Structure formats: structure tokens, C-alpha cells
XYZ file of C-alpha atoms in Angstrom:
427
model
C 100.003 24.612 62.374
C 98.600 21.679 63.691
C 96.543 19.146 61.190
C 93.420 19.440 62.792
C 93.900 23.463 62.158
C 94.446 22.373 58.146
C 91.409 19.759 57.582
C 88.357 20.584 60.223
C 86.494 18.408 57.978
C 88.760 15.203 58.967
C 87.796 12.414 61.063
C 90.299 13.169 64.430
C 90.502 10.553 67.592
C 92.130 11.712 70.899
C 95.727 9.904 69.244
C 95.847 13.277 67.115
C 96.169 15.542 70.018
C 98.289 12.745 72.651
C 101.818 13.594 71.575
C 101.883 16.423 68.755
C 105.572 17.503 69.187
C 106.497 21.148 69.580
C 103.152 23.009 69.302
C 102.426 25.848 71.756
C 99.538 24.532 74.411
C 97.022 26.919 73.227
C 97.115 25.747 70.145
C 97.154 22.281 70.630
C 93.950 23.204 72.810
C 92.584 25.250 70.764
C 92.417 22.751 67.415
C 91.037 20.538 70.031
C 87.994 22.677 71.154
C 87.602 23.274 67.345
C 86.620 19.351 66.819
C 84.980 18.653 69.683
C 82.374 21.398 69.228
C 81.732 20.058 65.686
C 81.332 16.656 67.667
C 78.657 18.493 69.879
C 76.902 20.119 67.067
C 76.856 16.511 65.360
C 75.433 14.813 68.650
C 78.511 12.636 67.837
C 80.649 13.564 71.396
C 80.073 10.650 74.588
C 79.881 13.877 76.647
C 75.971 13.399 77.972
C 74.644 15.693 80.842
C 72.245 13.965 83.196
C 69.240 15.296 84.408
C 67.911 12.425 86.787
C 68.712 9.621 89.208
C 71.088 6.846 88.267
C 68.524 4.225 87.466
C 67.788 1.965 84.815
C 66.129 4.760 83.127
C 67.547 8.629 82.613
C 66.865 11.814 81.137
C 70.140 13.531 79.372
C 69.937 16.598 77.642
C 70.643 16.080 73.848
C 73.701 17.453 72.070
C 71.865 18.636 69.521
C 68.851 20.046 70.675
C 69.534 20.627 74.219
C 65.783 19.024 74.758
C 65.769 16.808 77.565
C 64.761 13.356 76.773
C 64.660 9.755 78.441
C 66.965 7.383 77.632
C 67.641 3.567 79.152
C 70.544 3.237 80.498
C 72.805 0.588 79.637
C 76.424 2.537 80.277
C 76.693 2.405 84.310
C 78.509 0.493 86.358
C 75.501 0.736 89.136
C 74.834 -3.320 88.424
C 72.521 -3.779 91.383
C 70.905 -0.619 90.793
C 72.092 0.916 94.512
C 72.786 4.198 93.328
C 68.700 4.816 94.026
C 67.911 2.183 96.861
C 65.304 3.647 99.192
C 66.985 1.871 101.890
C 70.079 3.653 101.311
C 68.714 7.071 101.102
C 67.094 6.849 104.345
C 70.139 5.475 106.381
C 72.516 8.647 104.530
C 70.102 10.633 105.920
C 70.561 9.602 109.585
C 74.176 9.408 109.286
C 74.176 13.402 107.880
C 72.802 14.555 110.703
C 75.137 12.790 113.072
C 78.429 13.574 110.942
C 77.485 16.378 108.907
C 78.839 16.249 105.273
C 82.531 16.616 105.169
C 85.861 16.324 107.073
C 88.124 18.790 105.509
C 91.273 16.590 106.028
C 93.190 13.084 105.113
C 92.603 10.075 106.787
C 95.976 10.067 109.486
C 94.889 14.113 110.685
C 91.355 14.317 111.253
C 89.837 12.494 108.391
C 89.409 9.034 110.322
C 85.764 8.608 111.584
C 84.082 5.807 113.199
C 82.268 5.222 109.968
C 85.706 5.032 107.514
C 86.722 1.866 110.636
C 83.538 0.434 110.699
C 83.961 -0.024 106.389
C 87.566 -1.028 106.685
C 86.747 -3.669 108.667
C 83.436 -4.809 106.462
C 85.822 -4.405 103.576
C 88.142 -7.095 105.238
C 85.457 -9.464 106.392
C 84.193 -9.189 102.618
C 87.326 -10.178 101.339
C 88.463 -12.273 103.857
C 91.726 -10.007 104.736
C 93.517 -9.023 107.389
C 93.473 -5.245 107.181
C 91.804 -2.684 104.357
C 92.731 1.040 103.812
C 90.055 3.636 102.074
C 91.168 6.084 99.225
C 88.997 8.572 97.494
C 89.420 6.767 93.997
C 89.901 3.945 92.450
C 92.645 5.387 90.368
C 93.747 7.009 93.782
C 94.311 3.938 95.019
C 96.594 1.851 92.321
C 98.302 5.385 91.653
C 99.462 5.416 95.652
C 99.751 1.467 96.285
C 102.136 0.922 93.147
C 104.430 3.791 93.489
C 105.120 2.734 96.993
C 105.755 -0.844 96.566
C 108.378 -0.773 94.147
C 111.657 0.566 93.768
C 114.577 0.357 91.635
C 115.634 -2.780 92.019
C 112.207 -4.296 91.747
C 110.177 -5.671 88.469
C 106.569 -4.955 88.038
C 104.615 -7.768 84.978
C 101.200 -6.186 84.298
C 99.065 -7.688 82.169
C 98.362 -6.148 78.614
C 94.639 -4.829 79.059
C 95.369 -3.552 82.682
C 93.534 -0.461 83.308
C 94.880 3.077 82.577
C 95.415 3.762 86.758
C 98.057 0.714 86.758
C 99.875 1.214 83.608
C 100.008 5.165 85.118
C 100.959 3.935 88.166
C 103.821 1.800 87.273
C 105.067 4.578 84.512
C 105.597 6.919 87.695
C 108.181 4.181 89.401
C 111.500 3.665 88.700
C 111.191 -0.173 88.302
C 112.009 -2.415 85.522
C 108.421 -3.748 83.789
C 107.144 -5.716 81.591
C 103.462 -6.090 79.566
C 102.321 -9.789 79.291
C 99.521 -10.659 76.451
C 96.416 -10.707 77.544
C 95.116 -13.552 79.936
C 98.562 -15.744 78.559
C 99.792 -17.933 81.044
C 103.078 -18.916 79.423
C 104.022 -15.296 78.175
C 103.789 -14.503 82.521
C 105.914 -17.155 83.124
C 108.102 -15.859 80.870
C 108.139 -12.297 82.541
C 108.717 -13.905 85.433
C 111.708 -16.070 84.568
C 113.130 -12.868 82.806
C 112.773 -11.318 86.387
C 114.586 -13.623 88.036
C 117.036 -13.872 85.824
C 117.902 -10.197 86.383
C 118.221 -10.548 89.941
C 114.419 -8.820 90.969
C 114.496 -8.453 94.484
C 110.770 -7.892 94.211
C 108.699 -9.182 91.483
C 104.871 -7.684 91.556
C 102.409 -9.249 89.172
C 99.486 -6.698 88.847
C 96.285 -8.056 86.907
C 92.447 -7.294 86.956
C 89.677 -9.595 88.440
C 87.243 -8.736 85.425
C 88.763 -6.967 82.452
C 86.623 -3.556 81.727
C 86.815 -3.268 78.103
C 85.890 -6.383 77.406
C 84.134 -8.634 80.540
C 86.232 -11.664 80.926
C 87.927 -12.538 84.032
C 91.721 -12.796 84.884
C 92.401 -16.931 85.181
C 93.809 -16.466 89.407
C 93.716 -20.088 90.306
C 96.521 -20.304 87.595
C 98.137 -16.674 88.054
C 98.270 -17.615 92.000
C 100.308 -20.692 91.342
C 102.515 -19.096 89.007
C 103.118 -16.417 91.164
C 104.090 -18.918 94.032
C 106.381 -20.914 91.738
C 108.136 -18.147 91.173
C 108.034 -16.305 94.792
C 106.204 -13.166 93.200
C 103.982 -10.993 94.999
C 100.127 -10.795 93.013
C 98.197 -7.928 93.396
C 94.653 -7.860 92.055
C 92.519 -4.855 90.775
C 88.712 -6.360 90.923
C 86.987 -3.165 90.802
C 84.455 -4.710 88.501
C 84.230 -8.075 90.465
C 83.067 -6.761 93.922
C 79.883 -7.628 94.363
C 78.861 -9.246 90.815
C 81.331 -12.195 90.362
C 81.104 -15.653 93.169
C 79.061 -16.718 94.961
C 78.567 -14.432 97.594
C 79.693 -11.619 95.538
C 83.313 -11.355 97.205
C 84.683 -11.025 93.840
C 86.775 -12.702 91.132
C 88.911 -14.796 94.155
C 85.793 -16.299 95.413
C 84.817 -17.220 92.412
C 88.171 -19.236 91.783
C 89.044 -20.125 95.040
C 91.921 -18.509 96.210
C 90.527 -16.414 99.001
C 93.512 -16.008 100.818
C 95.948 -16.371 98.759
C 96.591 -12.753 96.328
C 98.799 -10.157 98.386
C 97.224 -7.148 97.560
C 94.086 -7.032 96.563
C 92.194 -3.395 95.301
C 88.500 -2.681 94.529
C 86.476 0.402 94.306
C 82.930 1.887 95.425
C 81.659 3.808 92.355
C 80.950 0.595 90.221
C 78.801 -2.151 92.039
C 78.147 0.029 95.229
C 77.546 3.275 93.538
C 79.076 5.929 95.401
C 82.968 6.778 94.819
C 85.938 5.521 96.089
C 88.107 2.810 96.552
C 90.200 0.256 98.590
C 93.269 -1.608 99.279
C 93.050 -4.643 101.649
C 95.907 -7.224 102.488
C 98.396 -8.316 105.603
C 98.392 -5.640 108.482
C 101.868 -4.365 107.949
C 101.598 -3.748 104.177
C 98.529 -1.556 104.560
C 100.064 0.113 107.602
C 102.849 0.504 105.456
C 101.127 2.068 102.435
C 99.093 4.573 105.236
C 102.528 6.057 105.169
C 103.588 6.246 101.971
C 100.871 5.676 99.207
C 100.957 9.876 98.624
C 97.036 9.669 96.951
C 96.395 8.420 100.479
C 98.906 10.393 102.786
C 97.771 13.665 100.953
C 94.170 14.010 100.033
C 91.303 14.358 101.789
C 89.352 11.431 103.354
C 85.874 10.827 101.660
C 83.068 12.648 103.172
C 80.842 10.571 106.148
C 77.657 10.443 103.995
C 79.904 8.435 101.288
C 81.094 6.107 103.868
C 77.750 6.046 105.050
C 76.176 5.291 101.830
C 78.921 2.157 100.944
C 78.117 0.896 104.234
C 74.360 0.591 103.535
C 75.174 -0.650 100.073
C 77.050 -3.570 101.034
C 73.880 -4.418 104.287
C 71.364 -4.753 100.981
C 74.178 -6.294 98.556
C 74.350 -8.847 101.119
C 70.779 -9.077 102.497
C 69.232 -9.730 99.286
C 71.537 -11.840 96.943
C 68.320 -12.132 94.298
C 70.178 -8.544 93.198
C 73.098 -10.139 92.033
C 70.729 -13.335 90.803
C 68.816 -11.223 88.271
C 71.381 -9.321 87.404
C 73.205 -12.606 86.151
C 70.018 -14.149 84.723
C 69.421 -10.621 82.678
C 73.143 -10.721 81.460
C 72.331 -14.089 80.041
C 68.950 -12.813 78.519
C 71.013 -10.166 76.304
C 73.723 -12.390 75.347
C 71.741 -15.541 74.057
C 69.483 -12.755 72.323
C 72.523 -10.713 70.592
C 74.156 -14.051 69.578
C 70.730 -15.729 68.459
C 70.536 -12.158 66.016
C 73.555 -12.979 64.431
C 76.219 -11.025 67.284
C 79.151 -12.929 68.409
C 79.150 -11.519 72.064
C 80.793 -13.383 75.376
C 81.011 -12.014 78.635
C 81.974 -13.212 82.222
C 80.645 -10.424 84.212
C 78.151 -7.692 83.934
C 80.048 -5.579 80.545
C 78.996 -7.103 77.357
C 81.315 -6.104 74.198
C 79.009 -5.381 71.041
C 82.133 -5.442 68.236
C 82.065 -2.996 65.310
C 83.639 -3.545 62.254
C 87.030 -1.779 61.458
C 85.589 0.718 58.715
C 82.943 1.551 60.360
C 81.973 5.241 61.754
C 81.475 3.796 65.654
C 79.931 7.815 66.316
C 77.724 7.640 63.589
C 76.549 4.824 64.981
C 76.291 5.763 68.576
C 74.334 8.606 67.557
C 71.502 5.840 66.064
C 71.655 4.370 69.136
C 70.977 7.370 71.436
C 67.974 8.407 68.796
C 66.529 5.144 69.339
C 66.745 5.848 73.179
C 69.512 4.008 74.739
C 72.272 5.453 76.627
C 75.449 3.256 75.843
C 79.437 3.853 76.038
C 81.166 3.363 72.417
C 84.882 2.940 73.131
C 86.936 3.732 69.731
C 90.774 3.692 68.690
C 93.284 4.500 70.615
C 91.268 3.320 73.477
C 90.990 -0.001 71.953
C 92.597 -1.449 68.590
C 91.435 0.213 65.662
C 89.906 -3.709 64.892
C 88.103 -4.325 68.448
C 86.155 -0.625 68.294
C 82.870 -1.846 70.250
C 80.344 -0.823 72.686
C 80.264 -1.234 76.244
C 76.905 -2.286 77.458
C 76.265 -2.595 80.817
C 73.824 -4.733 81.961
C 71.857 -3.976 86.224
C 69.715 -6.414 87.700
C 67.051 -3.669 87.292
C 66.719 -3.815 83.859
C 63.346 -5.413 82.622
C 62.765 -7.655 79.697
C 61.382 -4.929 78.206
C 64.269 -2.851 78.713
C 66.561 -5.376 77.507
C 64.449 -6.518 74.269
C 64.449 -2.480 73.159
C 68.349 -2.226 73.122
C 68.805 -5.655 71.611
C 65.990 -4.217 68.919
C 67.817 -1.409 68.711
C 71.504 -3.286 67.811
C 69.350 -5.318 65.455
C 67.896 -2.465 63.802
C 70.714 0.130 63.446
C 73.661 -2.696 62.118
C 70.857 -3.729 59.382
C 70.004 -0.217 58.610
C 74.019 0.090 58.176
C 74.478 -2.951 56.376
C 77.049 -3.720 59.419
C 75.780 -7.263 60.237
C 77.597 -8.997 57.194
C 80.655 -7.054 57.941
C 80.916 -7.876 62.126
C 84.341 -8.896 63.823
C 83.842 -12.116 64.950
């Protein structure tokens, strides 16, 4: 019988259920369902429903109740508040009625349209590469790119905190790997004399732009020379840096000026640009390479026309009014200095602001005093994250007011005191 099945009454995290030996399926999923309709009944699950636009304010249907209620919004990744644009609901319009709303193929049948060329090539012009390929996920497109880059007599270093679609990805290859700690310059070069040293024909270093759990930034000018010292090929996942980090919003390599100088280089549509998706731009002959035999590419279906459409319109006002990405900067700044002045210790380098919760403490219990003080924010708990980093994940848009912001930094304020948690804070 599984433990869950013994003590309902116990705390459980996902690690119970990940690898529970030789228990029949149903029952493994069956304990599960058990706990995570207590969770539900307890308003303590991060499963909301959404009743409303994307915005900077929501209405979800509470666990508990099942009342609908409005909420702010401070878990999306819609930073520039796109998901809602006026602009961009009129031009999907035009574009349904000239491509209709689906293809019902992959991209080399009948699943190329004028529109999936027309973003390739902004994609490329944004990034300043040569030649960009669409898939229909992020995690689409490091689970195809990866698997067809390396082979057996290749070495793939990843840093520590990559995201769950690279460590996947690199799990399904038959390469030798490595995990380097987190933004650590000497422990790469390590990996990378290690892969020399066993005769790597092809060494891949595969990092993020902007970290997602916790908002800093991969170093690149350094990981770029490195990765030249030692002839490696760098591939760079800035899914959370399109759009929000540089100048001009190109992304984590504008901002450290190497533009030009990471092989592969991956983003996606469903954070900054709202929609879903995501990309893989770099030299002509890799991507015409990986058309071929990335499989998440070569085998699904190509994302519908009034996607494309809506990315496409998405990057004309990302890029027409830069006071987006301004405010949404300048309002990042506003809830940092206020946490920290309240006694947080908070740091960010993008748009995702950690808020750290001590060890002992019940991270649901505390979500739920969050949501019944109105704001809709992502707690991220152990095994996500070690059982010592527990936090939560705000996300800050540039549509956010002060008002906005001073009610969730209220809110922190309020609920720690109320939990005598502001003595006890990781620093």
C-alpha cells in the first residue's frame, strides 16, 4: 500500500508519487487523486481556473467556494501585457479571415504559410541570425533541437538550474553530460576540460538567458569566451529574455554584447509575446538541418495562422512602443526597493522576482493568505526547488499600477507578520 494510502492526513509533495517502486498505476494514481482533492477542498492546490482575459487583473473561480472572484495577477509571463492589446486583436482578426484558423499538418507538408516565413525571418532580424525555425512549444523546441545535435560520441555541460525541457532533452540522448553549479564559471571550465580530455568530438554548452526560478541572468560575455577557448558549441535558451532584457529587447545577448556570437540560440512566444510557441534561430545549415531531424518539429503540427498572426503583431507593438518594456523595468524596481525596504531580501535581473520562504514553513498555507487577500501568485515548493529556497514567483507586467503593486507588497507585508515569518526569512 502506498504511504499516502496509510496517512491522508500527511503533508505529501509531488517527490512522494515521482518514483514509488513496484506499485500498480492505479494505485499510485489513485493515492494521488486522494491528496490532491483534499488540496482542492483546502484551497491549498496552484490549480486556478480563469474566467477572464490575461490582464493585470483576473477573475478565477475559488477552490473552495467555486465563487468567482477578482484577483491581480502577478503569476504571468505576459510582461508587456500583449496577451489583451487592442491592436493585436484587430490585426488576428484580419488575418482569420484570410487563413482561416488551422492547417491540419507539420511545417515541411502543408503547414508552411506565408505568415510562419514572414515570422522566421522577423525572428532572425530580432536576433540578428541567419535563419530561425518555428515549433509549437517551447519545450517542443529544446526536446527536438537537443536530441538531434548530439550523439554518442558527443558531451552535452548544462548548467544546474536549466529548465526541465533541457535536462529532458539531454536525458533522451545517448551523450555523455555533465551539470555545472549554477552561474560558476570555473566549475564550466572544468566540464569542459573533462570533455576534452575524453576525446568529445562535440562539446554543447546549453544555458538559459534569464533563469526562471529565480530572475538572474546567465553571465554570456564570459560563457562565450569560454566556450571559444575551448572550441565548444553554446546554445542559449532565453525564453524569458525576449523582449524584456537589452536594450532593444533582443534578449539576454544584447544585453551583453555578443550578438553574433552563441550557436544556437532558442526562445519562445507564450512568455513576453503571449501566444504559444517557440523558436530556434542560428547558421542556415544547422536549422535546415534540425527541419529534418528535430522529431517535435518533423512530426507535429505547425501552429495555427491566427497564432502566427498574433506573434507577428506582438513583436510590431513590442517594437513600436519601447515605453512597454520601460515601465515594465521601472515597476520591477518599484516592488523590489519596496520588498527590501519591508525587511525582504529580494534581487532580480529580469521581470520574476523570488519572495524566499523559510524552510519550516507551510508555503500552501501561505499561498492560500495570499489568494484571500486577492493576488494571484505562483508558490514553487520542494522538489521543484530545494527544500531551503521554497519561494514565490512574482511576476511583475508593465501594466501593473502603483496601486497594484503597493496591494501585493501590503499583502507580503501583512501575511509574513501575521505568520511571524519575517524574523525567520532566508536571506
Amino acid at each position: 500500500m502506498h504511504s499516502a494510502m496509510k496517512n491522508p492526513k500527511k503533508t505529501y509533495s509531488l517527490r512522494h508519487f515521482d518514483d514509488v517502486g513496484a506499485v500498480p498505476i492505479y494505485d499510485r494514481a489513485n493515492a494521488f487523486m486522494a491528496i490532491f482533492e483534499d488540496l482542492i477542498k483546502k484551497g491549498l492546490t496552484i490549480k486556478r481556473v480563469v474566467h477572464s482575459p490575461a490582464g493585470s487583473h483576473v477573475t478565477i473561480a475559488d477552490n473552495i467556494t467555486g465563487e468567482r472572484k477578482p484577483m491581480l495577477m502577478f503569476g504571468s509571463n505576459n510582461y508587456l501585457g500583449l496577451a489583451n492589446h487592442p491592436e493585436i486583436q484587430e490585426r488576428m482578426k484580419k488575418y482569420i479571415r484570410q487563413y482561416g484558423v488551422g492547417l491540419g499538418g507539420p511545417p515541411l507538408l502543408n503547414g508552411t504559410t506565408a505568415l510562419h516565413k514572414a515570422l522566421e525571418s522577423r525572428i532572425s532580424a530580432l536576433k540578428k541570425m541567419e535563419e530561425t525555425m518555428l515549433f509549437t512549444s517551447g519545450f517542443g523546441a529544446n526536446m527536438g533541437m537537443i536530441p538531434a545535435l548530439a550523439g554518442r560520441q558527443d558531451t552535452l555541460i548544462a548548467d544546474k538550474f536549466c529548465h526541465a525541457s533541457i535536462i529532458t532533452a539531454i536525458q533522451q540522448t545517448k551523450s555523455r553530460s555533465y551539470r555545472f553549479k549554477h552561474n560558476d564559471m570555473a566549475d564550466l571550465e572544468r566540464a569542459l576540460a573533462q570533455a576534452g580530455e575524453a576525446g568529445s568530438v562535440n562539446t554543447f554548452v546549453v544555458v538559459e538567458g534569464v533563469y526562471s526560478m529565480d530572475g538572474d541572468m546567465a553571465p554570456l560575455d564570459r560563457i562565450c569566451a569560454l566556450t571559444r577557448r575551448y572550441g565548444a558549441f553554446l546554445i542559449v535558451d532565453d525564453a524569458h529574455g525576449t523582449g524584456v532584457i537589452g536594450k532593444n529587447g533582443r534578449g539576454t545577448a544584447e544585453h551583453f554584447g555578443v550578438e553574433g556570437e552563441i550557436d544556437l540560440l532558442m526562445g519562445t512566444f507564450s512568455k513576453t509575446l503571449a501566444s504559444s510557441g517557440g523558436f530556434v534561430c542560428g547558421r542556415r545549415p544547422l536549422i535546415e538541418l534540425l527541419r529534418f531531424y528535430a522529431k517535435t518539429y518533423f512530426f507535429s503540427a505547425s501552429a495555427p495562422p491566427v497564432l502566427v498572426a498574433q506573434i507577428l503583431a506582438g513583436l510590431d507593438i513590442m517594437e513600436t512602443y519601447p515605453e512597454l518594456r520601460s515601465a515594465l523595468m521601472n515597476n520591477v524596481a518599484y516592488v523590489v526597493n519596496s520588498l527590501n525596504d519591508a525587511g525582504f531580501n529580494v534581487t532580480t535581473d529580469s521581470a520574476i522576482i523570488p519572495v524566499y520562504v523559510p524552510e519550516k514553513a507551510d508555503i500552501r498555507a501561505i499561498s492560500r493568505r495570499l489568494e484571500d487577500a486577492g493576488i494571484f501568485i505562483n508558490h514553487i515548493e520542494y522538489p521543484a526547488v530545494p527544500a531551503n529556497r521554497q519561494r514565490f514567483r512574482v511576476s511583475v507586467m508593465s501594466t501593473h499600477t502603483r496601486t497594484d503593486m503597493d496591494r501585493l507588497i501590503n499583502a507580503f507585508i501583512e501575511v509574513y507578520n501575521s505568520l511571524g515569518l519575517m524574523k525567520d526569512r532566508p536571506a
